[in-house]
Structures are given as structure tokens and as C-alpha cells.
Short mmCIF file of C-alpha atoms in Angstrom, two decimals:
data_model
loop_
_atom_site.label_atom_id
_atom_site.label_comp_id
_atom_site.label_asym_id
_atom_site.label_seq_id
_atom_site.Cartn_x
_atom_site.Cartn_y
_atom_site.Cartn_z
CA UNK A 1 -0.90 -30.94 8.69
CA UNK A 2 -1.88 -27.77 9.96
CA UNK A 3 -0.56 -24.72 8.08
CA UNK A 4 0.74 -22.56 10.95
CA UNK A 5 3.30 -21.12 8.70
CA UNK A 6 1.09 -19.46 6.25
CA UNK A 7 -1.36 -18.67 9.87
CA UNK A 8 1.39 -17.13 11.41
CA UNK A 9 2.26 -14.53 8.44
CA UNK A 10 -1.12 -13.89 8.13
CA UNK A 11 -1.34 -12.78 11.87
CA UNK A 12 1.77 -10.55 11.21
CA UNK A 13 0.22 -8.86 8.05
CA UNK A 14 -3.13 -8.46 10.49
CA UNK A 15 -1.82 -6.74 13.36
CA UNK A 16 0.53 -4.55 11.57
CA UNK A 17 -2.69 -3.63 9.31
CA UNK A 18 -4.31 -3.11 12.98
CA UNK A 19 -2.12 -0.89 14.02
CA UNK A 20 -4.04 1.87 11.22
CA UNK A 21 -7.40 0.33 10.40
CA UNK A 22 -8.84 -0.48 14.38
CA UNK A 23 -11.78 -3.23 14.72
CA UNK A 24 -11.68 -4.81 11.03
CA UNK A 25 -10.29 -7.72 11.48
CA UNK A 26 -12.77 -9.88 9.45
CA UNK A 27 -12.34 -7.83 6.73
CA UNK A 28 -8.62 -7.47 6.80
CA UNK A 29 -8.51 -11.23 6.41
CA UNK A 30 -10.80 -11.74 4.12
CA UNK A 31 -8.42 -8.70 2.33
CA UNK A 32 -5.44 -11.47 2.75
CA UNK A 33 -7.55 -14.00 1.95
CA UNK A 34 -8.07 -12.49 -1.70
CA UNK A 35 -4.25 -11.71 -2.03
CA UNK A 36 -3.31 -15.37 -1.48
CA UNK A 37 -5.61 -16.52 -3.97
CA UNK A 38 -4.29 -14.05 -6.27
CA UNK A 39 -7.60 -12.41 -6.82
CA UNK A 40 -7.95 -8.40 -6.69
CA UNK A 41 -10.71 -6.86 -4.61
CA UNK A 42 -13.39 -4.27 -4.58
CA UNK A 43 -13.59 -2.12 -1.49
CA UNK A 44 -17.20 -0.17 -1.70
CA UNK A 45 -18.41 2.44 0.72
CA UNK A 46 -19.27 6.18 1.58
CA UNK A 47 -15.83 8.66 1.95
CA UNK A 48 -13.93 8.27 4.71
CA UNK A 49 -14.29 4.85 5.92
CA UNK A 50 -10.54 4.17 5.28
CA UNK A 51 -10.55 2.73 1.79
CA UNK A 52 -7.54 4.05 0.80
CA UNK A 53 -5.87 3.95 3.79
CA UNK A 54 -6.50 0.11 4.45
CA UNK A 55 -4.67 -0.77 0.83
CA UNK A 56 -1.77 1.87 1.49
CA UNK A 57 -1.16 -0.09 4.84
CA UNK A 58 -1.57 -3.50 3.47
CA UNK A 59 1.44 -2.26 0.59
CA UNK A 60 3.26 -0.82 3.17
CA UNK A 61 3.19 -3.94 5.58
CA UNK A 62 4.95 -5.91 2.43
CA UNK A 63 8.13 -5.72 0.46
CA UNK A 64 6.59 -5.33 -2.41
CA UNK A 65 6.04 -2.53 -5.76
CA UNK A 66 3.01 -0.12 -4.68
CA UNK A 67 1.29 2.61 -6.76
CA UNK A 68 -1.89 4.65 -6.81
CA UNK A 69 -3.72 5.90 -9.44
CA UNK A 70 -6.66 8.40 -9.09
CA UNK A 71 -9.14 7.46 -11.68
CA UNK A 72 -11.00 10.87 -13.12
CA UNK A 73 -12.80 11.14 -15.97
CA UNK A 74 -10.49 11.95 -17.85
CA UNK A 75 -7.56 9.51 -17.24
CA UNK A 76 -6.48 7.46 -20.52
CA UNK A 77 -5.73 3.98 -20.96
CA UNK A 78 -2.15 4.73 -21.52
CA UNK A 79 -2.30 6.40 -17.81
CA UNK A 80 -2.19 2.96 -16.12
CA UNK A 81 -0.88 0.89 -18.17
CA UNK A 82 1.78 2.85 -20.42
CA UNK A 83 2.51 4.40 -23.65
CA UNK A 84 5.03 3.81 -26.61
CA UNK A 85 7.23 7.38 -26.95
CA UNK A 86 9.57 8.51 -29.83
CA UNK A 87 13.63 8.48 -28.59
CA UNK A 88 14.75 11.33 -30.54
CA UNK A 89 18.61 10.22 -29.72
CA UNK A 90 17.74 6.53 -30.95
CA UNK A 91 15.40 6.85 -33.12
CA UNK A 92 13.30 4.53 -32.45
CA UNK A 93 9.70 3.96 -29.83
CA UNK A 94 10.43 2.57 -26.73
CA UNK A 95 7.78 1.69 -23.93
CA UNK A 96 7.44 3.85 -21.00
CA UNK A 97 5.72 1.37 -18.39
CA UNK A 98 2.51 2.71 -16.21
CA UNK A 99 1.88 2.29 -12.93
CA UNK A 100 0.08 -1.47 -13.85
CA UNK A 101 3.71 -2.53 -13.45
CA UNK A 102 3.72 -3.39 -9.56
CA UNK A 103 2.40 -5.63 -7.18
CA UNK A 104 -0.11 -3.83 -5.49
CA UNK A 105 -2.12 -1.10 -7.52
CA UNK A 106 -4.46 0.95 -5.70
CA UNK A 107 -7.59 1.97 -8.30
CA UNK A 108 -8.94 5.10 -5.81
CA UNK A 109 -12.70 5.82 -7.11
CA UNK A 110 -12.44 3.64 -10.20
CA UNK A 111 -15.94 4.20 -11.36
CA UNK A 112 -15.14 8.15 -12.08
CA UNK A 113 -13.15 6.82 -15.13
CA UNK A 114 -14.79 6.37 -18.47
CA UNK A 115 -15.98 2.36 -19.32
CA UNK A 116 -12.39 3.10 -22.23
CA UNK A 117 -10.34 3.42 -19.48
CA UNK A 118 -11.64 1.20 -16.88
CA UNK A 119 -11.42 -1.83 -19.72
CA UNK A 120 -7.65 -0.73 -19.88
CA UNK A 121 -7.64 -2.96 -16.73
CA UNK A 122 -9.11 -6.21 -17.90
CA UNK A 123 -6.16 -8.03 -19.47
CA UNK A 124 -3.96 -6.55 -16.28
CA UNK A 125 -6.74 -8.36 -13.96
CA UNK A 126 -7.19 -11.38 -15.69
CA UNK A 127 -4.00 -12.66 -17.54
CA UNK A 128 -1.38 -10.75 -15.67
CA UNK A 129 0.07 -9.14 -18.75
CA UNK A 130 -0.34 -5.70 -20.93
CA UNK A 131 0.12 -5.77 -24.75
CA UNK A 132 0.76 -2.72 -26.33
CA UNK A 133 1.99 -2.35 -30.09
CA UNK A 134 1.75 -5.62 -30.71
CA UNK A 135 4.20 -6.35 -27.91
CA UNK A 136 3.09 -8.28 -24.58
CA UNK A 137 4.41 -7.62 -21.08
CA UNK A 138 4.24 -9.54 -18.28
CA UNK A 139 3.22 -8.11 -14.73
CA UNK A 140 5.48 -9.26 -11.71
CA UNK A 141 4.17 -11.29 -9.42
CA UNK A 142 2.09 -10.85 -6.75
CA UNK A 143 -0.28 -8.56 -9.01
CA UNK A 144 -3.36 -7.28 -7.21
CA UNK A 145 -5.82 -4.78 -8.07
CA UNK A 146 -7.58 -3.21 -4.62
CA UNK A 147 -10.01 -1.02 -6.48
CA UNK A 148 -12.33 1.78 -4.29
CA UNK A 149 -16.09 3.15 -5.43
CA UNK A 150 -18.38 5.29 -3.42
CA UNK A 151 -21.85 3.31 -3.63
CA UNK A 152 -24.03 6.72 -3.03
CA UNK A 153 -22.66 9.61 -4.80
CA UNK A 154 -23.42 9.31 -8.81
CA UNK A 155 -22.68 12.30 -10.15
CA UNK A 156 -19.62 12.10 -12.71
CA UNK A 157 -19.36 8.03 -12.71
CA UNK A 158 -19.28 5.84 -14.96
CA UNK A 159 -20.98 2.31 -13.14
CA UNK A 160 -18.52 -1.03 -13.59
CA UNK A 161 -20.16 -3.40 -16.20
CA UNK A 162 -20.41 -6.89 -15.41
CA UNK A 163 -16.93 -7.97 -17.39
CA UNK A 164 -15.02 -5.61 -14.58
CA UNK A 165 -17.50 -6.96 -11.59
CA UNK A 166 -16.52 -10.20 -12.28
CA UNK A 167 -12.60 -9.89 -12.71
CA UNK A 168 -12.62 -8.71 -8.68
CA UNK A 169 -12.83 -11.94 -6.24
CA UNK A 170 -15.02 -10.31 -3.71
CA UNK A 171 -16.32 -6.97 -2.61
CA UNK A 172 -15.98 -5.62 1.00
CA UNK A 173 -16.96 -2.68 2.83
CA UNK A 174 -15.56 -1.49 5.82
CA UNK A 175 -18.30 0.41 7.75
CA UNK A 176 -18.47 3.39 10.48
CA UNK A 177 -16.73 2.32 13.70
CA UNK A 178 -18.82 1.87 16.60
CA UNK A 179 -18.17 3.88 20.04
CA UNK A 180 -15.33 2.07 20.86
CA UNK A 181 -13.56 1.50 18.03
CA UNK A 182 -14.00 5.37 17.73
CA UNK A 183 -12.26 6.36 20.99
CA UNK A 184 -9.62 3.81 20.08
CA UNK A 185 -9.01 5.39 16.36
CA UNK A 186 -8.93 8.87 18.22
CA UNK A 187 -6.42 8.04 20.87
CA UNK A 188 -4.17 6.09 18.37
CA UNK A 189 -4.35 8.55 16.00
CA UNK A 190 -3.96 11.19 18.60
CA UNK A 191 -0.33 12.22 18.66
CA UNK A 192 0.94 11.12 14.95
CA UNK A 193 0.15 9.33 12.16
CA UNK A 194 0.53 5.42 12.31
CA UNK A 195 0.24 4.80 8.78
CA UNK A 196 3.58 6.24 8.42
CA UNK A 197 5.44 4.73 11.58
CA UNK A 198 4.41 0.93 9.88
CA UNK A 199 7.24 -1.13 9.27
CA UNK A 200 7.63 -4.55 7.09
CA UNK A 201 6.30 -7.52 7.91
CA UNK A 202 6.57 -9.52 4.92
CA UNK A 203 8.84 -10.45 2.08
CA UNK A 204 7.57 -11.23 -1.67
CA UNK A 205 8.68 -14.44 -0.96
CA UNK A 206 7.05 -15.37 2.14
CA UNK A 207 3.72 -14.14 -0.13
CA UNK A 208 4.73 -16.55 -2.71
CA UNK A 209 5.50 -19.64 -0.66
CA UNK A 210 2.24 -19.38 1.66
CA UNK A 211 0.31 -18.72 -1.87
CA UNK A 212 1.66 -21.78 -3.03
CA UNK A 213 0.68 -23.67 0.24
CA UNK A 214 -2.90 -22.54 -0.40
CA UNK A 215 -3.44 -23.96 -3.39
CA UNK A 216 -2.63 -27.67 -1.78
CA UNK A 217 -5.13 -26.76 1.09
CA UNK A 218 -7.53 -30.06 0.39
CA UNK A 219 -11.44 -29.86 -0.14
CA UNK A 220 -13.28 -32.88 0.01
CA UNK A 221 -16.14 -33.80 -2.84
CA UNK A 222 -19.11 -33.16 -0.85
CA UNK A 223 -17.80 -29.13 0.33
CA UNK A 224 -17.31 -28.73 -4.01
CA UNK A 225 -20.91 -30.42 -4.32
CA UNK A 226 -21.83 -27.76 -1.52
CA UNK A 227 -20.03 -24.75 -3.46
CA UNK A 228 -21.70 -25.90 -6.99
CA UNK A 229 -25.05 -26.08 -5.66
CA UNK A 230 -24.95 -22.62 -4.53
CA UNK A 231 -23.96 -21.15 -7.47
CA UNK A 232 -26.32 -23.59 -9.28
CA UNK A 233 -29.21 -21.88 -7.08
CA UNK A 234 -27.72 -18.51 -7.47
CA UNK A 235 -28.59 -18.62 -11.25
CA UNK A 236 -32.58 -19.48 -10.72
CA UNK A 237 -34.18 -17.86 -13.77
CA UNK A 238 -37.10 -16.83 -12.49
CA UNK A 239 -35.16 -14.42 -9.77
CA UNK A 240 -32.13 -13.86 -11.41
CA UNK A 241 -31.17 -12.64 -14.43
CA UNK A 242 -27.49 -12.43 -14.22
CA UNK A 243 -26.20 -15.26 -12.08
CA UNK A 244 -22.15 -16.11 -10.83
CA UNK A 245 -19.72 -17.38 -13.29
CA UNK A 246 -17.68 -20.31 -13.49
CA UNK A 247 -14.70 -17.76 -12.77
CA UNK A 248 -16.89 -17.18 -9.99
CA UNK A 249 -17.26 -20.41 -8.59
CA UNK A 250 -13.46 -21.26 -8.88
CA UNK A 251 -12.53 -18.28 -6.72
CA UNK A 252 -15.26 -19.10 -4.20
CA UNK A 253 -13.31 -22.65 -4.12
CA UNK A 254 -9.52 -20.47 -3.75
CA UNK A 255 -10.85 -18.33 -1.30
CA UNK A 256 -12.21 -21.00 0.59
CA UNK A 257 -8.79 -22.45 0.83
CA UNK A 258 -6.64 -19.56 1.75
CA UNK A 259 -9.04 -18.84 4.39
CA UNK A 260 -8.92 -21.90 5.65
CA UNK A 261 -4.77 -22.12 5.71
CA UNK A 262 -4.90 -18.40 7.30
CA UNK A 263 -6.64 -20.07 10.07
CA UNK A 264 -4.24 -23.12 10.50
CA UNK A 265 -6.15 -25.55 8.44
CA UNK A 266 -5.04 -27.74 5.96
CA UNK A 267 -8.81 -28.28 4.98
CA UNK A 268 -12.09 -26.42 3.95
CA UNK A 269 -14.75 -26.32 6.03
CA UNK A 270 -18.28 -25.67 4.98
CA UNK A 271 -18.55 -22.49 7.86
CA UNK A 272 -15.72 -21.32 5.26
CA UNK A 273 -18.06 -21.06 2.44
CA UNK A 274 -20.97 -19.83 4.22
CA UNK A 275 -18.55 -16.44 5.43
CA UNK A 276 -16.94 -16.73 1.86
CA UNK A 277 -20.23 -16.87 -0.59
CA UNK A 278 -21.63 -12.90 0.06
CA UNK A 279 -18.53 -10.99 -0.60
CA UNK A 280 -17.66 -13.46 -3.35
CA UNK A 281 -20.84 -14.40 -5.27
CA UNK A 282 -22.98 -11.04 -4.55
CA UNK A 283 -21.74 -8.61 -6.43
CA UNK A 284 -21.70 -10.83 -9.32
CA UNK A 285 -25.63 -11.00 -9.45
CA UNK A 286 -27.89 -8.77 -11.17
CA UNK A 287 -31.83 -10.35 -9.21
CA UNK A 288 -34.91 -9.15 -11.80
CA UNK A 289 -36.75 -6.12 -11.04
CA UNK A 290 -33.67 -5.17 -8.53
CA UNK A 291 -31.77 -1.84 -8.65
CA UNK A 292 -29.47 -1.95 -6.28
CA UNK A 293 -26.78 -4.79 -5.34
CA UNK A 294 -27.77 -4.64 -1.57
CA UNK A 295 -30.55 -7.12 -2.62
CA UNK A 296 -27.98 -9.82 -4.05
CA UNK A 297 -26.53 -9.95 -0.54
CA UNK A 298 -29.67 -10.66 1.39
CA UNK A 299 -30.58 -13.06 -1.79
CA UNK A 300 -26.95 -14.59 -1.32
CA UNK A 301 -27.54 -14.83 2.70
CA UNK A 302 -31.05 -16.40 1.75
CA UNK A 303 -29.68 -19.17 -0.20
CA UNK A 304 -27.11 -20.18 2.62
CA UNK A 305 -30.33 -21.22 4.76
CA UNK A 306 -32.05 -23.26 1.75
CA UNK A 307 -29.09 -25.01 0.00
CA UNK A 308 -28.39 -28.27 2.54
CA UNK A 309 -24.91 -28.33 3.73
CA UNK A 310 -22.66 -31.43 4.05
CA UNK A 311 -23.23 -32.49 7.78
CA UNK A 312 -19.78 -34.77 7.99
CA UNK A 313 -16.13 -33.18 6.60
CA UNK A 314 -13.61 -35.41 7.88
CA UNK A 315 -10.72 -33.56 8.16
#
């Protein structure tokens, strides 16, 4: 059975997006792709590449909670996800809830907040829930995190440690536009401002049934053997010293399937993992004698030659 339902709200979500962000569409669905699986995503690249603006028009083409918070240095924990305050007419604390408590949360320049703060998003990221006080909350679903860094400027940041790499599902970056898509971007955004004319494509519950249609998207044993001995390769000791997770390979394996329902298939493909395993698995690897992530990509893109990939997937 083909899933044209979940294809078909993905298309709407993409075009509206389009009608902003010109000549992404790869990384728009990949974007969708990470919401479906309920994973959060790191968008990482220079100032004015449309970061921001991508995640405000991905909120804005959904019925759903949005906020923004701009992480500085100094930006507490209680700033994102709330603080106990004293009711002078009661008498008593009461909990004044953050802006954790939507669907969508946009983390602009995350990596200008102190490691304190930036941990103050770990339990939001990975259990859906914030305890404060001895008191545990529980976040509304859809909950994702679309978190922005600037990879070249280092002045005043405060670099994501491994336990915050690996709570995002993947890592895109949008790039300069090339001629065309610059002349298009100019004339659209010529006479107004799109961004604000967007309308609604979506409902929460649309999001929640073609989530739920993901997760019965089928992948056959050998694609899993194919997934596994990527990751398994990924974590050679003699070039790595920080290889991808088991959290990582079980959201190479979600991602995998939403992709595959967002283009009409009830079934993975291994082409799916090959496009999946770089924004997925990279940023999760620290090679030895590396210093910047760039390398884990071309590693990643190395291994996708060398691992052997199943030859037959019956559909």
C-alpha cells in the first residue's frame, strides 16, 4: 500500500515552505522527514542563509504552539523551561511554564548559551517532559527542537558536547543560493514579505496520524543488516574515536521510514539510507586527529562506497 496520504501532506507542508525558502527542497524534506520521526534537528551554517526563517515557516505552515528563544550567554535554565514563583494572594509556589511548552521551539544560535543552560534542554529532547521541584511535566505533542549554530564565528560560544549532538536526529545546512535561485528569492521577495502572507496547511492531527503511519512503514532484514553495518564501520577504532550510538542507529532506521512514506512508499529502500546516513550519523562522530566535523561527512560518504548494499528489496 502506498502511503499517498502521508505523501500528499508532505507536498502541502513543502510548497507552502517554498513559497519563503526557494530551491531547498531536499532539505525541507529531510526537515519533515525529522518531524515525523519525532526527532529535533540541527540547522548549521554562516548568517543569513535562512535558518531562522525556514523553522518560522515550517511553524507557521502548521496548527500548532510555536516559540523562539534567543540563546545568549546569559540565558538561565529557568528561561526555557520555567520557574516556580511565590503567589502572594495564595500563598503558595506555582509554576510559570517556559517557552519548552509548545510544539515547535526554535533554539536561534544555541551554542552562545552556557553548557548549564544548553543541558536545560536534554530531558525536553529526549523524554518529552520537564521536572522542576520535584514535579514532572509533560510536553504536548508534536515536540520538536529546530536548533541554529553558526559553524565559523567562535567568539562568545560555548561548542555542543556530544550528550546534546546526539539528542538532534540529523544536522542540515542550507547553503548560498545559486544564480537562479537568487533572482527568484529577489523577485519573490520583491514587493512584500511572504513569510507573513503563509497560511495553514496542516492540522496537529494530520501530523499525528501520518506520524503514526510512519512508524508501520516496513523494512526488510537485509536494509537493518545494511543500516547496522554502517554504523558498525562507523565506529572503526583505529579512525574513530567517537562513533554513532544506538540512539543513533534507531533514528537512522525512523528516518529511513518517514522518508520513504513522504515519497509514497510503504517500504525502505536502501537509496533511502544512503541520502539518510550523512545528516544522520555525521555529526555524531568525532574521527582521531580531526578538528572539524566536515571530515565525518566525507568519512560518512566514504563508508557508503565500502559497506556492500543489499542488491534485492522486494517491495
Amino acid at each position: 500500500m502506498a502511503y499517498q496520504q502521508t505523501a500528499a501532506l508532505a507536498k502541502a507542508i513543502r510548497e507552502n515552505i517554498g513559497r519563503v525558502i526557494i530551491g531547498r527542497e531536499r532539505e525541507i524534506e529531510l526537515l519533515l522527514a525529522a518531524m515525523l520521526s519525532g526527532g529535533h534537528v540541527l540547522l548549521e551554517d554562516v548568517p543569513g542563509t535562512g535558518k531562522t526563517t525556514l523553522a518560522k515557516a515550517l511553524a507557521r505552515s502548521l496548527s500548532c504552539a510555536f516559540a523562539r528563544v534567543q540563546f545568549t550567554p546569559d540565558l538561565l535554565p529557568a528561561d526555557i523551561t520555567g520557574m516556580r514563583i511565590y503567589d502572594q494572594h495564595s500563598g503558595t509556589f506555582t509554576f510559570l511554564k517556559g517557552p519548552a511548552f509548545t510544539n515547535i521551539l526554535l533554539a536561534d544560535e544555541i551554542n552562545r548559551a552556557t553548557p548549564r543552560t544548553q543541558s536545560a534542554l536534554l530531558e525536553c529532547m529526549e523524554e518529552r517532559q520537564i521536572t522542576e521541584g520535584g514535579t514532572t511535566y509533560r510536553l504536548e505533542e508534536p515536540f520538536v527542537v529546530i536548533a541554529t549554530q553558526n559553524p565559523v564565528e567562535n567568539q562568545g560560544t560555548f561548542p555542543l558536547p556530544e550528550a546534546m549532538l546526539d539528542r538532534f536526529l540529523m544536522k542540515l545546512s542550507l547553503g548560498c543560493p545559486t544564480g537562479e535561485e537568487a533572482v527568484a528569492m529577489m523577485q519573490r521577495f520583491l514587493n512584500g514579505q511572504p513569510l507573513a502572507e503563509l497560511r495553514t496547511v496542516a492540522t496537529v492531527q494530520e501530523l499525528a496520524a501520518a506520524a503514526a503511519e510512519v512508524r508501520q512503514v516496513r523494512v526488510q532484514e537485509d536494509v537493518l543488516r545494511y543500516m547496522a553495518a554502517l554504523c558498525e564501520a562507523a565506529r572503526d577504532p583505529e579512525k574513530v574515536r567517537l562513533g554513532p550510538s544506538p540512539r543513533a542507529l534507531l533514528a537512522l532506521m525512523r528516518t529511513c521510514q518517514a522518508l520513504a512514506a513522504i515519497r509514497g512508499r510503504d517500504y525502505v529502500i536502501p537509496d533511502d539510507v544512503k541520502e539518510l546516513a550523512v545528516p544522520v550519523l555525521a555529526h555524531r562522530i568525532i574521527l582521531r586527529g580531526m578538528s572539524y566535523r566536515i571530515d565525518a561527512e566525507a568519512f560518512v560518504t566514504g563508508l557508503l562506497s565500502h559497506v556492500a548494499v543489499p542488491t534485492e528489496v522486494i517491495p
